[in-house]
Amino acid sequence: CPADEVDHMPCEDPRRNSQLSREMNFYRERHCPPVEDTHLCLIPPPDGYKISVRWPQSLHKIWHANMPHDKIADRKGHQGWMKKEGEHFIFPGGGTMFPEGAVQYIEKLGQYIPIKGGVLRTALDMGCGVASWGGYLLKEGILTLSFAPRDSHKAQIQFALERGVPAFVAMLGTRRLPYPAFSFDLVHCSRCLIPFTAYNASYFIEVNRLLRPGGYLVISGPPVQWAKQDKEWADLQAVARALCYELIAVDGNTVIWKKPAGDLCLPNQNEYGLELCDESDDPNDAWYFKLKKCVSRTSVKGDCTIGTIPKWPDRLTKAPSRAVHMKNGLDLFDADTRRWVRRVAYYKNSLNVKLGTPAIRNVMDMNAFFGSFAAALMPDPVWVMNVVPARKPSTLGVIYDRGLIGVYHDWCEPFSTYPRSYDLIHVAGIESLKLGSSKNRCNLVDLMVEMDRILRPEGTVIIRDSPEVIDKVARVALAVRWLVTIHEKEPESSGREKILVATKT
């Protein structure tokens, strides 16, 4: 591709999206170009690109040449977000609401919510800046998915991913975020500027859909006890009361609420006129799904409430009730877990994939099912973005119940991330990612060019599929300039599969 496409994200292109409606920030959401307008070319790295600083050093510093965007450092340096020092950007760990650093701020929150001890595992950081909050929670065993919209000049999410912190480009506008219901133990907004009470409290209702029963909501910054925002602060408290949230603390400009474990109090009169959704509403529908004005029912099959769901790390290996309620769910879960322990051992020992070494930090599983590939990587210094294809059965709730993170995505469209985001991309059954789509909407070449876009230079791809599909993949891989080796499957695996391992040059 031309050199000016170095940070190109096809579905998050400000030049195209600026033509769209500004109502509820519609223009800042995903909008993918029609097929005829997509580039079929490989995105080049910027001049002077270096192989990324290895984790855990990358949390504190990255190469300036890899994303030479100085605006955040210039504007937010005094708040401790990031600074330029020689060839590096360094990250002191600050944020707008915690200029003293994320560590101190997390300690403050720990006075009110159980940050230690495995009670909380999955967190969502809305409007995350450079994701220092999520980065520093990792040592407490809390895995945070941080998101912010594309920022044409600031590239916050790009910095977060380069640091090796889980992050995703998204905008809370007119649609549900692409996560299942009751996924996050903790939802956090530090000056995220989301108007939670606007549009009949639509955004607060969406947070409520994503938050696990018994989970915690933390909002720091306006309007919490903020000058000249008394009405907005009163409205925010009114919505929380209407949803029966328990007020845990107001500490300066930070408020902490706890979500109730059941639906019990909502049908009573409340000052916002909030109502429960119909029984027919599936709160897990979240791929291009318009926000609803009603409150999702918490009566999911089985229990996913904080306190009844196992603590971390036990929840990784215990079959969650969302799996058990599927047909043959318990057997499927156990078999899948064992299968991936075997396969990952084979990848490391026989295929010499650099898993478990500092060379691999950001991992994507494009067809994650129950997240067992990610679970098998738990001892390694990695995090995994588990993707459940939008047209497949929705197993993403099971992945979150295990204490892992992920998103829904349709692989006939580009993914919402910057180029050069991932060290390893894994896919079992690449041909099945095109299921349910008309043939011309989606082809292997487009998909592999997209994989190349999001893979870091010298990154690894592992693809498992039938020998016929692997032959096709290998031909395309040569066209996208990957170095390819093809292997037999593990000796103890049944089925006709081959494994292609490729390196981006």
Short mmCIF file of C-alpha atoms in Angstrom, two decimals:
data_model
loop_
_atom_site.label_atom_id
_atom_site.label_comp_id
_atom_site.label_asym_id
_atom_site.label_seq_id
_atom_site.Cartn_x
_atom_site.Cartn_y
_atom_site.Cartn_z
CA CYS A 1 0.00 0.00 0.00
CA PRO A 2 1.13 3.63 -0.27
CA ALA A 3 3.30 4.92 2.59
CA ASP A 4 0.50 7.17 3.91
CA GLU A 5 -1.61 4.05 4.71
CA VAL A 6 0.79 3.06 7.46
CA ASP A 7 -1.93 3.23 10.19
CA HIS A 8 -4.88 2.31 7.95
CA MET A 9 -7.98 0.79 9.57
CA PRO A 10 -10.53 0.12 6.81
CA CYS A 11 -13.67 0.27 9.00
CA GLU A 12 -12.46 3.20 11.14
CA ASP A 13 -11.43 5.66 8.44
CA PRO A 14 -12.05 9.24 9.64
CA ARG A 15 -12.02 10.56 6.07
CA ARG A 16 -15.00 8.41 5.12
CA ASN A 17 -16.80 8.41 8.43
CA SER A 18 -16.78 12.21 8.74
CA GLN A 19 -19.54 12.29 6.08
CA LEU A 20 -21.94 10.38 8.37
CA SER A 21 -24.49 11.51 10.96
CA ARG A 22 -23.17 12.94 14.23
CA GLU A 23 -26.30 11.93 16.16
CA MET A 24 -25.23 9.72 19.12
CA ASN A 25 -21.71 9.70 17.61
CA PHE A 26 -22.83 7.36 14.83
CA TYR A 27 -19.98 8.62 12.62
CA ARG A 28 -17.33 7.40 15.08
CA GLU A 29 -18.53 3.78 15.06
CA ARG A 30 -17.42 1.00 12.67
CA HIS A 31 -18.37 1.65 9.04
CA CYS A 32 -16.72 -0.71 6.59
CA PRO A 33 -16.16 0.26 2.95
CA PRO A 34 -17.95 -1.64 0.17
CA VAL A 35 -15.85 -4.47 -1.26
CA GLU A 36 -15.01 -2.50 -4.41
CA ASP A 37 -13.45 0.28 -2.29
CA THR A 38 -11.15 -1.96 -0.23
CA HIS A 39 -7.42 -1.97 -0.94
CA LEU A 40 -5.84 -5.27 -1.83
CA CYS A 41 -2.33 -4.35 -0.76
CA LEU A 42 -0.02 -4.93 2.17
CA ILE A 43 0.31 -2.16 4.76
CA PRO A 44 3.97 -1.09 5.11
CA PRO A 45 5.53 -0.36 8.51
CA PRO A 46 6.63 3.24 9.15
CA ASP A 47 10.20 4.27 8.29
CA GLY A 48 12.62 3.19 10.97
CA TYR A 49 10.25 0.53 12.39
CA LYS A 50 11.92 -1.73 14.98
CA ILE A 51 10.76 -5.05 16.43
CA SER A 52 8.63 -4.06 19.44
CA VAL A 53 10.12 -3.76 22.92
CA ARG A 54 9.46 -7.07 24.70
CA TRP A 55 7.00 -7.51 27.56
CA PRO A 56 7.15 -6.57 30.44
CA GLN A 57 9.53 -3.69 29.57
CA SER A 58 7.01 -2.56 26.92
CA LEU A 59 4.52 -1.55 29.63
CA HIS A 60 6.92 1.29 30.48
CA LYS A 61 8.52 2.15 27.13
CA ILE A 62 8.08 1.61 23.37
CA TRP A 63 10.03 2.70 20.27
CA HIS A 64 9.07 6.18 19.10
CA ALA A 65 9.73 5.19 15.47
CA ASN A 66 6.99 2.51 15.58
CA MET A 67 4.26 5.13 16.05
CA PRO A 68 5.76 8.59 15.78
CA HIS A 69 2.63 10.45 17.00
CA ASP A 70 3.62 13.10 19.52
CA LYS A 71 0.27 14.73 20.32
CA ILE A 72 -0.60 12.79 23.48
CA ALA A 73 2.89 13.28 24.88
CA ASP A 74 2.67 17.03 24.15
CA ARG A 75 -0.86 17.46 25.54
CA LYS A 76 -0.98 14.94 28.40
CA GLY A 77 2.65 14.77 29.47
CA HIS A 78 1.91 16.85 32.58
CA GLN A 79 -0.71 14.24 33.58
CA GLY A 80 1.83 11.44 33.38
CA TRP A 81 0.27 9.67 30.35
CA MET A 82 3.45 9.46 28.29
CA LYS A 83 6.63 11.38 27.47
CA LYS A 84 9.18 11.28 24.67
CA GLU A 85 12.69 10.40 25.84
CA GLY A 86 15.33 9.87 23.15
CA GLU A 87 14.29 7.01 20.90
CA HIS A 88 11.46 5.95 23.19
CA PHE A 89 8.06 6.99 24.45
CA ILE A 90 7.94 6.26 28.17
CA PHE A 91 4.74 5.68 30.17
CA PRO A 92 4.88 6.83 33.80
CA GLY A 93 1.45 5.24 34.39
CA GLY A 94 -0.59 8.41 34.90
CA GLY A 95 -4.03 9.37 33.64
CA THR A 96 -6.19 12.50 33.64
CA MET A 97 -7.96 11.44 36.85
CA PHE A 98 -4.85 9.86 38.37
CA PRO A 99 -1.83 12.06 37.52
CA GLU A 100 -0.02 10.48 40.50
CA GLY A 101 -0.14 7.14 38.69
CA ALA A 102 -2.40 4.14 38.13
CA VAL A 103 -0.87 2.19 41.03
CA GLN A 104 -1.94 4.74 43.63
CA TYR A 105 -5.41 5.07 42.04
CA ILE A 106 -5.90 1.28 42.00
CA GLU A 107 -4.90 1.19 45.69
CA LYS A 108 -7.60 3.81 46.37
CA LEU A 109 -10.21 1.69 44.58
CA GLY A 110 -9.01 -1.34 46.54
CA GLN A 111 -10.33 0.26 49.75
CA TYR A 112 -13.86 -0.21 48.40
CA ILE A 113 -13.81 -3.18 46.02
CA PRO A 114 -12.09 -6.60 46.23
CA ILE A 115 -9.24 -6.01 43.78
CA LYS A 116 -7.06 -8.72 45.33
CA GLY A 117 -7.93 -12.36 45.94
CA GLY A 118 -9.44 -13.50 42.64
CA VAL A 119 -13.03 -12.32 43.23
CA LEU A 120 -12.77 -10.00 40.22
CA ARG A 121 -11.12 -11.14 37.00
CA THR A 122 -12.55 -9.42 33.87
CA ALA A 123 -12.70 -5.63 33.60
CA LEU A 124 -13.80 -3.20 30.90
CA ASP A 125 -12.09 0.19 30.69
CA MET A 126 -14.20 2.63 28.66
CA GLY A 127 -12.37 5.49 26.92
CA CYS A 128 -9.11 4.12 28.27
CA GLY A 129 -6.45 6.58 27.07
CA VAL A 130 -3.19 4.64 26.71
CA ALA A 131 -4.61 1.87 28.97
CA SER A 132 -2.34 2.33 31.99
CA TRP A 133 -5.19 1.37 34.33
CA GLY A 134 -5.60 -2.01 32.60
CA GLY A 135 -1.84 -2.45 32.33
CA TYR A 136 -1.28 -2.06 36.07
CA LEU A 137 -4.27 -4.24 37.05
CA LEU A 138 -2.62 -7.23 35.36
CA LYS A 139 -0.36 -7.86 38.35
CA GLU A 140 -3.51 -8.21 40.50
CA GLY A 141 -4.72 -11.01 38.23
CA ILE A 142 -7.42 -8.77 36.68
CA LEU A 143 -7.60 -8.90 32.88
CA THR A 144 -8.92 -5.64 31.40
CA LEU A 145 -10.23 -5.10 27.91
CA SER A 146 -9.63 -1.41 27.25
CA PHE A 147 -11.41 0.40 24.44
CA ALA A 148 -11.55 3.87 22.92
CA PRO A 149 -12.69 5.20 19.56
CA ARG A 150 -10.28 5.83 16.70
CA ASP A 151 -8.57 9.08 17.39
CA SER A 152 -7.15 10.26 14.09
CA HIS A 153 -4.24 12.09 15.72
CA LYS A 154 -3.77 10.50 19.15
CA ALA A 155 -3.77 6.74 18.39
CA GLN A 156 -4.47 5.80 22.03
CA ILE A 157 -5.36 2.18 21.29
CA GLN A 158 -2.31 1.82 19.06
CA PHE A 159 -0.10 2.86 21.99
CA ALA A 160 -1.91 0.44 24.34
CA LEU A 161 -1.37 -2.51 21.99
CA GLU A 162 2.26 -1.60 21.37
CA ARG A 163 2.68 -1.65 25.17
CA GLY A 164 1.31 -5.23 25.22
CA VAL A 165 -1.96 -4.33 26.97
CA PRO A 166 -5.31 -5.75 25.72
CA ALA A 167 -7.14 -3.03 23.76
CA PHE A 168 -9.72 -2.62 21.03
CA VAL A 169 -11.07 0.22 18.89
CA ALA A 170 -14.74 0.85 19.64
CA MET A 171 -17.23 3.67 20.16
CA LEU A 172 -20.28 3.56 22.38
CA GLY A 173 -22.69 5.33 20.03
CA THR A 174 -25.86 3.84 18.54
CA ARG A 175 -25.08 0.12 18.92
CA ARG A 176 -24.33 -2.40 21.61
CA LEU A 177 -20.64 -3.04 22.16
CA PRO A 178 -19.57 -6.40 20.63
CA TYR A 179 -19.46 -8.32 23.92
CA PRO A 180 -21.99 -10.73 25.44
CA ALA A 181 -24.18 -9.94 28.44
CA PHE A 182 -22.89 -10.19 32.01
CA SER A 183 -19.25 -10.49 30.92
CA PHE A 184 -17.35 -8.01 33.07
CA ASP A 185 -16.84 -8.17 36.83
CA LEU A 186 -15.79 -4.52 36.85
CA VAL A 187 -16.60 -1.65 34.46
CA HIS A 188 -14.49 1.50 34.71
CA CYS A 189 -14.75 4.98 33.23
CA SER A 190 -12.08 7.53 34.09
CA ARG A 191 -13.11 10.75 32.40
CA CYS A 192 -14.42 8.66 29.51
CA LEU A 193 -16.89 11.46 28.59
CA ILE A 194 -19.76 9.02 27.98
CA PRO A 195 -23.08 10.79 28.73
CA PHE A 196 -24.49 7.87 30.71
CA THR A 197 -27.91 9.42 31.32
CA ALA A 198 -28.54 10.86 27.82
CA TYR A 199 -30.99 9.25 25.37
CA ASN A 200 -33.14 7.89 28.19
CA ALA A 201 -30.08 6.43 29.96
CA SER A 202 -29.24 4.21 26.96
CA TYR A 203 -25.54 4.13 27.79
CA PHE A 204 -26.03 3.28 31.45
CA ILE A 205 -28.41 0.49 30.34
CA GLU A 206 -25.70 -0.84 28.00
CA VAL A 207 -23.15 -0.84 30.85
CA ASN A 208 -25.73 -2.69 32.93
CA ARG A 209 -26.06 -5.32 30.16
CA LEU A 210 -22.30 -5.91 30.17
CA LEU A 211 -21.81 -5.95 33.95
CA ARG A 212 -22.06 -9.24 35.78
CA PRO A 213 -24.68 -9.40 38.58
CA GLY A 214 -22.86 -8.40 41.77
CA GLY A 215 -20.22 -6.58 39.70
CA TYR A 216 -18.83 -3.08 40.26
CA LEU A 217 -19.13 0.14 38.26
CA VAL A 218 -16.50 2.86 38.84
CA ILE A 219 -16.89 6.35 37.32
CA SER A 220 -14.16 8.95 37.91
CA GLY A 221 -14.39 12.52 36.68
CA PRO A 222 -17.33 14.53 35.43
CA PRO A 223 -20.10 14.66 36.44
CA VAL A 224 -19.17 13.09 39.82
CA GLN A 225 -19.21 16.00 42.32
CA TRP A 226 -18.01 18.19 39.44
CA ALA A 227 -18.35 21.96 39.37
CA LYS A 228 -21.37 23.20 37.36
CA GLN A 229 -22.57 19.63 36.70
CA ASP A 230 -24.97 19.26 39.62
CA LYS A 231 -27.91 18.26 37.43
CA GLU A 232 -25.88 15.66 35.49
CA TRP A 233 -24.57 14.22 38.77
CA ALA A 234 -28.08 14.07 40.22
CA ASP A 235 -29.33 12.33 37.05
CA LEU A 236 -26.53 9.78 37.18
CA GLN A 237 -27.42 8.90 40.77
CA ALA A 238 -31.11 8.69 39.85
CA VAL A 239 -30.45 6.12 37.10
CA ALA A 240 -28.27 4.05 39.43
CA ARG A 241 -31.08 4.09 42.01
CA ALA A 242 -33.65 3.13 39.36
CA LEU A 243 -31.51 0.09 38.52
CA CYS A 244 -31.20 -0.71 42.25
CA TYR A 245 -27.42 -0.29 42.28
CA GLU A 246 -25.93 -0.12 45.77
CA LEU A 247 -23.81 3.00 46.33
CA ILE A 248 -20.53 1.76 47.81
CA ALA A 249 -18.61 5.05 48.00
CA VAL A 250 -18.19 8.57 46.68
CA ASP A 251 -14.53 9.50 47.13
CA GLY A 252 -13.75 12.94 45.69
CA ASN A 253 -14.62 12.74 41.98
CA THR A 254 -14.91 8.93 41.99
CA VAL A 255 -18.14 7.00 42.55
CA ILE A 256 -18.40 3.22 43.01
CA TRP A 257 -21.62 1.24 42.66
CA LYS A 258 -22.41 -2.46 42.98
CA LYS A 259 -24.95 -4.06 40.64
CA PRO A 260 -27.68 -6.12 42.34
CA ALA A 261 -27.72 -9.88 41.91
CA GLY A 262 -31.30 -10.08 40.55
CA ASP A 263 -34.01 -8.15 38.67
CA LEU A 264 -36.15 -7.86 41.76
CA CYS A 265 -36.63 -4.15 42.18
CA LEU A 266 -36.95 -2.82 38.64
CA PRO A 267 -40.67 -3.32 37.91
CA ASN A 268 -41.48 -0.86 40.72
CA GLN A 269 -42.02 2.75 39.70
CA ASN A 270 -38.69 4.42 39.08
CA GLU A 271 -37.97 8.01 38.22
CA TYR A 272 -36.48 7.13 34.81
CA GLY A 273 -39.39 4.96 33.64
CA LEU A 274 -37.00 2.06 32.97
CA GLU A 275 -38.58 -1.25 32.02
CA LEU A 276 -37.30 -4.78 31.63
CA CYS A 277 -36.82 -6.08 28.08
CA ASP A 278 -39.21 -8.69 26.70
CA GLU A 279 -38.46 -12.32 27.38
CA SER A 280 -37.70 -12.57 23.64
CA ASP A 281 -34.74 -10.16 23.87
CA ASP A 282 -31.41 -11.99 23.78
CA PRO A 283 -29.01 -9.79 25.77
CA ASN A 284 -26.07 -11.54 24.04
CA ASP A 285 -27.01 -10.18 20.59
CA ALA A 286 -24.33 -7.59 20.03
CA TRP A 287 -23.04 -7.59 16.45
CA TYR A 288 -24.35 -4.44 14.69
CA PHE A 289 -27.24 -4.52 17.16
CA LYS A 290 -28.96 -1.24 18.00
CA LEU A 291 -28.97 -0.11 21.62
CA LYS A 292 -32.23 -0.87 23.39
CA LYS A 293 -34.10 1.44 25.74
CA CYS A 294 -35.05 -1.49 28.00
CA VAL A 295 -33.04 -3.23 30.71
CA SER A 296 -31.68 -6.72 29.94
CA ARG A 297 -33.00 -9.42 32.26
CA THR A 298 -30.33 -11.08 34.40
CA SER A 299 -32.08 -14.46 34.36
CA VAL A 300 -29.55 -16.15 32.06
CA LYS A 301 -29.48 -19.92 32.05
CA GLY A 302 -27.30 -20.76 35.00
CA ASP A 303 -25.59 -18.41 37.38
CA CYS A 304 -22.85 -15.96 36.54
CA THR A 305 -23.11 -13.80 39.67
CA ILE A 306 -20.00 -12.54 41.50
CA GLY A 307 -19.71 -14.68 44.61
CA THR A 308 -21.25 -17.81 43.06
CA ILE A 309 -18.96 -17.96 40.02
CA PRO A 310 -15.61 -19.51 41.08
CA LYS A 311 -12.75 -17.21 41.97
CA TRP A 312 -9.82 -16.78 39.60
CA PRO A 313 -7.94 -19.00 38.66
CA ASP A 314 -10.39 -21.82 39.46
CA ARG A 315 -12.93 -20.45 37.00
CA LEU A 316 -10.53 -21.08 34.09
CA THR A 317 -10.94 -24.87 34.21
CA LYS A 318 -14.38 -25.36 35.79
CA ALA A 319 -17.16 -25.68 33.21
CA PRO A 320 -19.33 -22.55 33.59
CA SER A 321 -23.10 -22.89 33.75
CA ARG A 322 -23.37 -21.15 30.35
CA ALA A 323 -21.50 -24.14 28.89
CA VAL A 324 -23.32 -26.77 30.92
CA HIS A 325 -26.70 -25.54 29.59
CA MET A 326 -25.64 -26.17 25.98
CA LYS A 327 -26.42 -29.55 24.41
CA ASN A 328 -23.71 -31.98 25.64
CA GLY A 329 -22.05 -28.84 27.00
CA LEU A 330 -20.12 -30.42 29.86
CA ASP A 331 -18.59 -33.14 27.66
CA LEU A 332 -17.78 -30.63 24.90
CA PHE A 333 -16.11 -28.31 27.40
CA ASP A 334 -13.96 -31.02 28.99
CA ALA A 335 -12.93 -32.52 25.65
CA ASP A 336 -12.13 -29.10 24.18
CA THR A 337 -10.03 -28.13 27.21
CA ARG A 338 -7.98 -31.36 27.05
CA ARG A 339 -7.59 -31.18 23.27
CA TRP A 340 -6.03 -27.71 23.38
CA VAL A 341 -3.62 -28.55 26.20
CA ARG A 342 -2.31 -31.31 23.91
CA ARG A 343 -2.23 -29.13 20.80
CA VAL A 344 -0.45 -26.19 22.46
CA ALA A 345 2.21 -28.55 23.84
CA TYR A 346 2.72 -29.83 20.27
CA TYR A 347 2.97 -26.27 18.89
CA LYS A 348 5.71 -25.47 21.40
CA ASN A 349 7.65 -28.74 21.47
CA SER A 350 7.41 -30.01 17.91
CA LEU A 351 6.64 -26.97 15.74
CA ASN A 352 9.00 -24.63 17.62
CA VAL A 353 6.45 -21.81 17.81
CA LYS A 354 7.89 -19.16 20.15
CA LEU A 355 5.00 -19.41 22.62
CA GLY A 356 6.18 -18.99 26.20
CA THR A 357 9.05 -16.69 25.12
CA PRO A 358 9.15 -12.87 25.26
CA ALA A 359 8.76 -12.81 21.44
CA ILE A 360 5.00 -13.39 21.75
CA ARG A 361 2.79 -11.14 23.88
CA ASN A 362 -0.37 -10.10 21.94
CA VAL A 363 -2.22 -13.18 20.66
CA MET A 364 -5.44 -13.51 18.66
CA ASP A 365 -7.56 -16.65 18.29
CA MET A 366 -9.81 -15.96 15.28
CA ASN A 367 -12.21 -18.85 15.91
CA ALA A 368 -12.14 -19.30 19.65
CA PHE A 369 -15.21 -21.48 20.52
CA PHE A 370 -14.80 -22.00 24.32
CA GLY A 371 -11.43 -20.21 24.57
CA SER A 372 -9.52 -23.42 25.33
CA PHE A 373 -6.54 -22.41 23.17
CA ALA A 374 -6.21 -19.27 25.33
CA ALA A 375 -6.71 -21.30 28.52
CA ALA A 376 -3.84 -23.61 27.53
CA LEU A 377 -1.57 -20.55 27.19
CA MET A 378 -2.30 -19.34 30.72
CA PRO A 379 1.22 -20.06 32.10
CA ASP A 380 2.78 -17.94 29.33
CA PRO A 381 3.38 -14.15 29.40
CA VAL A 382 0.60 -13.55 26.84
CA TRP A 383 -2.95 -12.27 26.62
CA VAL A 384 -5.40 -13.58 24.02
CA MET A 385 -8.14 -11.77 22.11
CA ASN A 386 -10.69 -14.56 21.65
CA VAL A 387 -12.86 -13.88 18.61
CA VAL A 388 -16.19 -15.66 18.21
CA PRO A 389 -17.40 -15.25 14.61
CA ALA A 390 -20.72 -13.41 14.56
CA ARG A 391 -22.44 -16.12 12.47
CA LYS A 392 -21.44 -18.99 14.74
CA PRO A 393 -23.11 -20.12 17.99
CA SER A 394 -22.53 -17.52 20.69
CA THR A 395 -19.99 -19.13 23.01
CA LEU A 396 -18.37 -15.84 24.03
CA GLY A 397 -20.21 -15.78 27.38
CA VAL A 398 -18.47 -19.06 28.28
CA ILE A 399 -15.10 -17.47 27.45
CA TYR A 400 -15.81 -14.56 29.82
CA ASP A 401 -17.05 -16.93 32.54
CA ARG A 402 -13.66 -18.65 32.32
CA GLY A 403 -11.96 -15.33 33.10
CA LEU A 404 -10.83 -14.68 29.51
CA ILE A 405 -11.71 -11.83 27.16
CA GLY A 406 -12.84 -11.51 23.54
CA VAL A 407 -15.21 -9.98 20.99
CA TYR A 408 -17.75 -10.93 18.36
CA HIS A 409 -16.58 -10.31 14.80
CA ASP A 410 -17.57 -11.19 11.24
CA TRP A 411 -14.36 -12.11 9.37
CA CYS A 412 -15.84 -10.97 6.06
CA GLU A 413 -15.01 -7.48 7.39
CA PRO A 414 -11.74 -5.99 8.68
CA PHE A 415 -11.10 -6.11 12.43
CA SER A 416 -11.22 -2.97 14.61
CA THR A 417 -7.56 -2.66 15.40
CA TYR A 418 -4.51 -0.82 14.13
CA PRO A 419 -1.95 -2.43 11.82
CA ARG A 420 0.87 -4.35 13.53
CA SER A 421 -1.15 -5.17 16.67
CA TYR A 422 -0.58 -8.91 17.23
CA ASP A 423 2.49 -11.18 17.57
CA LEU A 424 0.59 -14.42 16.92
CA ILE A 425 -2.66 -15.08 15.07
CA HIS A 426 -4.17 -18.54 15.45
CA VAL A 427 -7.10 -20.01 13.54
CA ALA A 428 -8.54 -23.52 13.59
CA GLY A 429 -10.86 -23.99 10.62
CA ILE A 430 -10.17 -20.91 8.50
CA GLU A 431 -12.60 -22.04 5.79
CA SER A 432 -15.47 -22.07 8.31
CA LEU A 433 -15.01 -18.34 9.03
CA LYS A 434 -16.82 -17.58 5.76
CA LEU A 435 -19.89 -19.62 6.71
CA GLY A 436 -23.31 -18.25 5.95
CA SER A 437 -22.06 -15.53 3.64
CA SER A 438 -22.60 -15.25 -0.08
CA LYS A 439 -19.48 -16.39 -1.93
CA ASN A 440 -18.59 -13.00 -3.41
CA ARG A 441 -18.76 -11.14 -0.07
CA CYS A 442 -15.81 -12.92 1.37
CA ASN A 443 -12.70 -14.68 0.13
CA LEU A 444 -9.50 -16.17 1.47
CA VAL A 445 -7.25 -13.56 -0.14
CA ASP A 446 -9.04 -10.64 1.56
CA LEU A 447 -8.98 -12.49 4.87
CA MET A 448 -5.24 -13.22 4.72
CA VAL A 449 -4.40 -9.66 3.64
CA GLU A 450 -6.34 -8.53 6.74
CA MET A 451 -4.39 -10.99 8.90
CA ASP A 452 -1.18 -9.55 7.46
CA ARG A 453 -2.38 -6.02 8.31
CA ILE A 454 -2.88 -6.79 12.00
CA LEU A 455 0.22 -8.98 12.39
CA ARG A 456 3.48 -7.43 13.60
CA PRO A 457 6.57 -7.85 11.38
CA GLU A 458 8.22 -11.19 12.27
CA GLY A 459 4.89 -12.26 13.78
CA THR A 460 3.57 -15.83 13.52
CA VAL A 461 0.41 -17.31 12.00
CA ILE A 462 -0.85 -20.81 12.84
CA ILE A 463 -3.66 -22.18 10.64
CA ARG A 464 -5.20 -25.65 11.06
CA ASP A 465 -7.55 -27.04 8.44
CA SER A 466 -8.04 -29.85 5.94
CA PRO A 467 -5.12 -30.61 3.58
CA GLU A 468 -7.07 -29.08 0.64
CA VAL A 469 -7.65 -25.80 2.47
CA ILE A 470 -4.04 -25.67 3.72
CA ASP A 471 -2.86 -26.01 0.09
CA LYS A 472 -4.95 -22.97 -0.88
CA VAL A 473 -3.76 -21.03 2.18
CA ALA A 474 -0.12 -21.80 1.35
CA ARG A 475 -0.50 -20.36 -2.17
CA VAL A 476 -1.98 -17.12 -0.82
CA ALA A 477 0.66 -16.99 1.93
CA LEU A 478 3.40 -16.83 -0.69
CA ALA A 479 1.61 -13.91 -2.37
CA VAL A 480 1.50 -12.00 0.95
CA ARG A 481 5.22 -12.80 1.41
CA TRP A 482 4.96 -15.06 4.45
CA LEU A 483 7.59 -17.74 5.08
CA VAL A 484 5.62 -20.99 5.28
CA THR A 485 6.12 -24.47 6.69
CA ILE A 486 3.42 -27.17 6.66
CA HIS A 487 3.25 -29.84 9.35
CA GLU A 488 1.30 -32.98 10.13
CA LYS A 489 -1.14 -32.71 13.02
CA GLU A 490 -0.37 -34.09 16.50
CA PRO A 491 -0.03 -37.87 16.46
CA GLU A 492 -2.90 -38.34 18.95
CA SER A 493 -5.40 -36.10 17.07
CA SER A 494 -8.12 -37.71 14.97
CA GLY A 495 -9.46 -36.13 11.76
CA ARG A 496 -7.78 -34.96 8.56
CA GLU A 497 -5.90 -31.82 9.46
CA LYS A 498 -2.65 -30.16 8.55
CA ILE A 499 -1.03 -27.24 10.33
CA LEU A 500 0.49 -24.30 8.49
CA VAL A 501 2.95 -22.13 10.41
CA ALA A 502 3.96 -18.87 8.75
CA THR A 503 6.14 -15.89 9.62
CA LYS A 504 5.52 -12.39 8.34
CA THR A 505 8.72 -11.10 6.78
#
